[in-house]
């Protein structure tokens, strides 16, 4: 009996090992955005895939650098964080919307693409005859389509990934409907709109959206294509066509905290990949300060891309004045040594163990820039927010939080102390913000599967079937004017216009002819009478 049990166990172990071994794949992952908030999301998946027994080669500017991680090779491109580029994102917000900015700085994206292709270790992998083989390309699909070419180089399917909801260019590539005035289109974030939007606002968005898509496909993509061919030394099909064929796209767009929209079936929702399940370490000093803030404390951070030092003198003094009037301690992630005029209740720290701070029971409110990863962290710790959106999807995230009653929105280019005090006081004292945040967390956790496990399953699904053409929507293959029947609307409108104009002209001629005929007919009669 026990012998049989032993045999059963042995064969089970053998089976599991063989199964694991037989399914181990090699995955090339390329994540070119110099933004740690993007990278922590991707890392959540790549590390989990490694634990599943796959072997990964990861191109990233934020490597884990853990020598104990076997089968996890990192190509460190941290040099793309260029300290010489001093970009004032708050100033940028005053000037243009995000899509316009992408067009303005396009060359910067091309330079970074070349810098990554230039990495000597990376070259050894992609150069012809390197002998490297992969089963999948996993890549960030935001603004670096040049790397899509690697799928042709290695003849593998691609899974795209975004740490936020997709940019317009990706919506277009994958065949999603282009909804130029929908709240999910964050690329136009600075275009203020009425609710509901007026006809002219919609017209403006329509023009801006298609102008951007046109630009991206006719200028940005071809420039990226040239870079890819230069480095790979092979002929690459149109990058737009490769992107249309993405097997899947992992998108950080959980329905309850985004603006739900129609998506093609290749879209798989992800989320919370970076939220740590265990508590982060926190310094003794900080722990003590937080514990001793019996009145409660406020935490302020503008994230990793926006620096508090980008605030001009006036805004900074508004923050200081508002904070000094609060009965709470304020923990401010501030990247300078000194904050002139710092009130006693304000503590500045250069780097913040954010998740540990958010987890502290004395925290009353989180003043932030509206980044998606910070939003997810705030929700998972049940902390209401006050958002000062600066760029990209941040307006959309904060708008959503406001609409759910879990936060307030203020304007970073026009900070006013009274508004800030009012916002903090009401979020901190009115319990409904906190309660709604807790409800939201519950809603977000109520799902049939773990999002990370789901993403792993889909990744292996694509590897097993060498792609997922069964999910491909032909909407992606249609030219822009067919997608939303624009050509038909144009022809129908033109034909009706021509037809009605023609009928008007004909009617006019008929009428004037008959009037003429009538008066000619009448005159002789009159003449006759007179005669
Ligand atoms: C690394 O991955 C390969 C499969 O690509 C596998 O055979 C090997 O056992 C893995 N090594 C470790 C230490 O996990
Ligand atoms: C895209 O997929 C279609 C259908 O599978 C295929 O015919 C075409 O060659 C693919 N294009 C590229 C660039 O991979």
PDB file of N, CA and C in Angstrom, residues 299-304 308 331-333 335 352 354 366-370 374:
ATOM      1  N   UNK A 299       0.125  63.195   4.013  1.00  0.00           N
ATOM      2  CA  UNK A 299       1.327  62.829   3.258  1.00  0.00           C
ATOM      3  C   UNK A 299       1.236  63.466   1.882  1.00  0.00           C
ATOM      4  N   UNK A 300       2.307  64.166   1.486  1.00  0.00           N
ATOM      5  CA  UNK A 300       2.300  64.786   0.163  1.00  0.00           C
ATOM      6  C   UNK A 300       3.493  64.305  -0.654  1.00  0.00           C
ATOM      7  N   UNK A 301       3.210  63.829  -1.872  1.00  0.00           N
ATOM      8  CA  UNK A 301       4.284  63.465  -2.801  1.00  0.00           C
ATOM      9  C   UNK A 301       3.779  63.677  -4.207  1.00  0.00           C
ATOM     10  N   UNK A 302       4.603  64.282  -5.033  1.00  0.00           N
ATOM     11  CA  UNK A 302       4.197  64.474  -6.427  1.00  0.00           C
ATOM     12  C   UNK A 302       4.774  63.379  -7.319  1.00  0.00           C
ATOM     13  N   UNK A 303       5.227  62.286  -6.684  1.00  0.00           N
ATOM     14  CA  UNK A 303       5.656  61.120  -7.470  1.00  0.00           C
ATOM     15  C   UNK A 303       7.122  61.155  -7.837  1.00  0.00           C
ATOM     16  N   UNK A 304       7.495  60.271  -8.776  1.00  0.00           N
ATOM     17  CA  UNK A 304       8.908  60.132  -9.102  1.00  0.00           C
ATOM     18  C   UNK A 304       9.308  60.994 -10.299  1.00  0.00           C
ATOM     19  N   UNK A 308       8.945  68.061  -6.371  1.00  0.00           N
ATOM     20  CA  UNK A 308       8.397  69.213  -5.648  1.00  0.00           C
ATOM     21  C   UNK A 308       9.212  70.455  -5.955  1.00  0.00           C
ATOM     22  N   UNK A 331       3.912  65.179   6.129  1.00  0.00           N
ATOM     23  CA  UNK A 331       5.127  64.535   5.612  1.00  0.00           C
ATOM     24  C   UNK A 331       5.178  64.880   4.135  1.00  0.00           C
ATOM     25  N   UNK A 332       6.195  65.588   3.729  1.00  0.00           N
ATOM     26  CA  UNK A 332       6.289  66.092   2.358  1.00  0.00           C
ATOM     27  C   UNK A 332       7.514  65.470   1.686  1.00  0.00           C
ATOM     28  N   UNK A 333       7.263  64.703   0.645  1.00  0.00           N
ATOM     29  CA  UNK A 333       8.419  64.181  -0.126  1.00  0.00           C
ATOM     30  C   UNK A 333       8.923  65.342  -0.972  1.00  0.00           C
ATOM     31  N   UNK A 335      12.492  67.087  -2.668  1.00  0.00           N
ATOM     32  CA  UNK A 335      13.796  66.580  -3.093  1.00  0.00           C
ATOM     33  C   UNK A 335      14.977  67.500  -2.799  1.00  0.00           C
ATOM     34  N   UNK A 352      10.594  58.629   0.089  1.00  0.00           N
ATOM     35  CA  UNK A 352       9.560  58.175   1.013  1.00  0.00           C
ATOM     36  C   UNK A 352       9.217  56.707   0.785  1.00  0.00           C
ATOM     37  N   UNK A 354       6.721  54.941   0.408  1.00  0.00           N
ATOM     38  CA  UNK A 354       5.329  55.372   0.225  1.00  0.00           C
ATOM     39  C   UNK A 354       4.287  54.372   0.726  1.00  0.00           C
ATOM     40  N   UNK A 366      -3.900  61.895   1.363  1.00  0.00           N
ATOM     41  CA  UNK A 366      -2.702  61.789   0.525  1.00  0.00           C
ATOM     42  C   UNK A 366      -2.818  62.881  -0.544  1.00  0.00           C
ATOM     43  N   UNK A 367      -1.885  63.842  -0.486  1.00  0.00           N
ATOM     44  CA  UNK A 367      -1.857  64.899  -1.500  1.00  0.00           C
ATOM     45  C   UNK A 367      -0.881  64.445  -2.564  1.00  0.00           C
ATOM     46  N   UNK A 368      -1.352  64.255  -3.804  1.00  0.00           N
ATOM     47  CA  UNK A 368      -0.484  63.634  -4.808  1.00  0.00           C
ATOM     48  C   UNK A 368      -0.756  64.167  -6.202  1.00  0.00           C
ATOM     49  N   UNK A 369      -0.035  63.596  -7.187  1.00  0.00           N
ATOM     50  CA  UNK A 369      -0.103  64.120  -8.555  1.00  0.00           C
ATOM     51  C   UNK A 369      -1.068  63.297  -9.416  1.00  0.00           C
ATOM     52  N   UNK A 370      -1.674  62.276  -8.840  1.00  0.00           N
ATOM     53  CA  UNK A 370      -2.662  61.523  -9.608  1.00  0.00           C
ATOM     54  C   UNK A 370      -2.090  60.405 -10.460  1.00  0.00           C
ATOM     55  N   UNK A 374       0.286  55.359  -7.771  1.00  0.00           N
ATOM     56  CA  UNK A 374      -0.001  55.934  -6.460  1.00  0.00           C
ATOM     57  C   UNK A 374      -1.492  55.816  -6.142  1.00  0.00           C
TER      58      UNK A 374
END
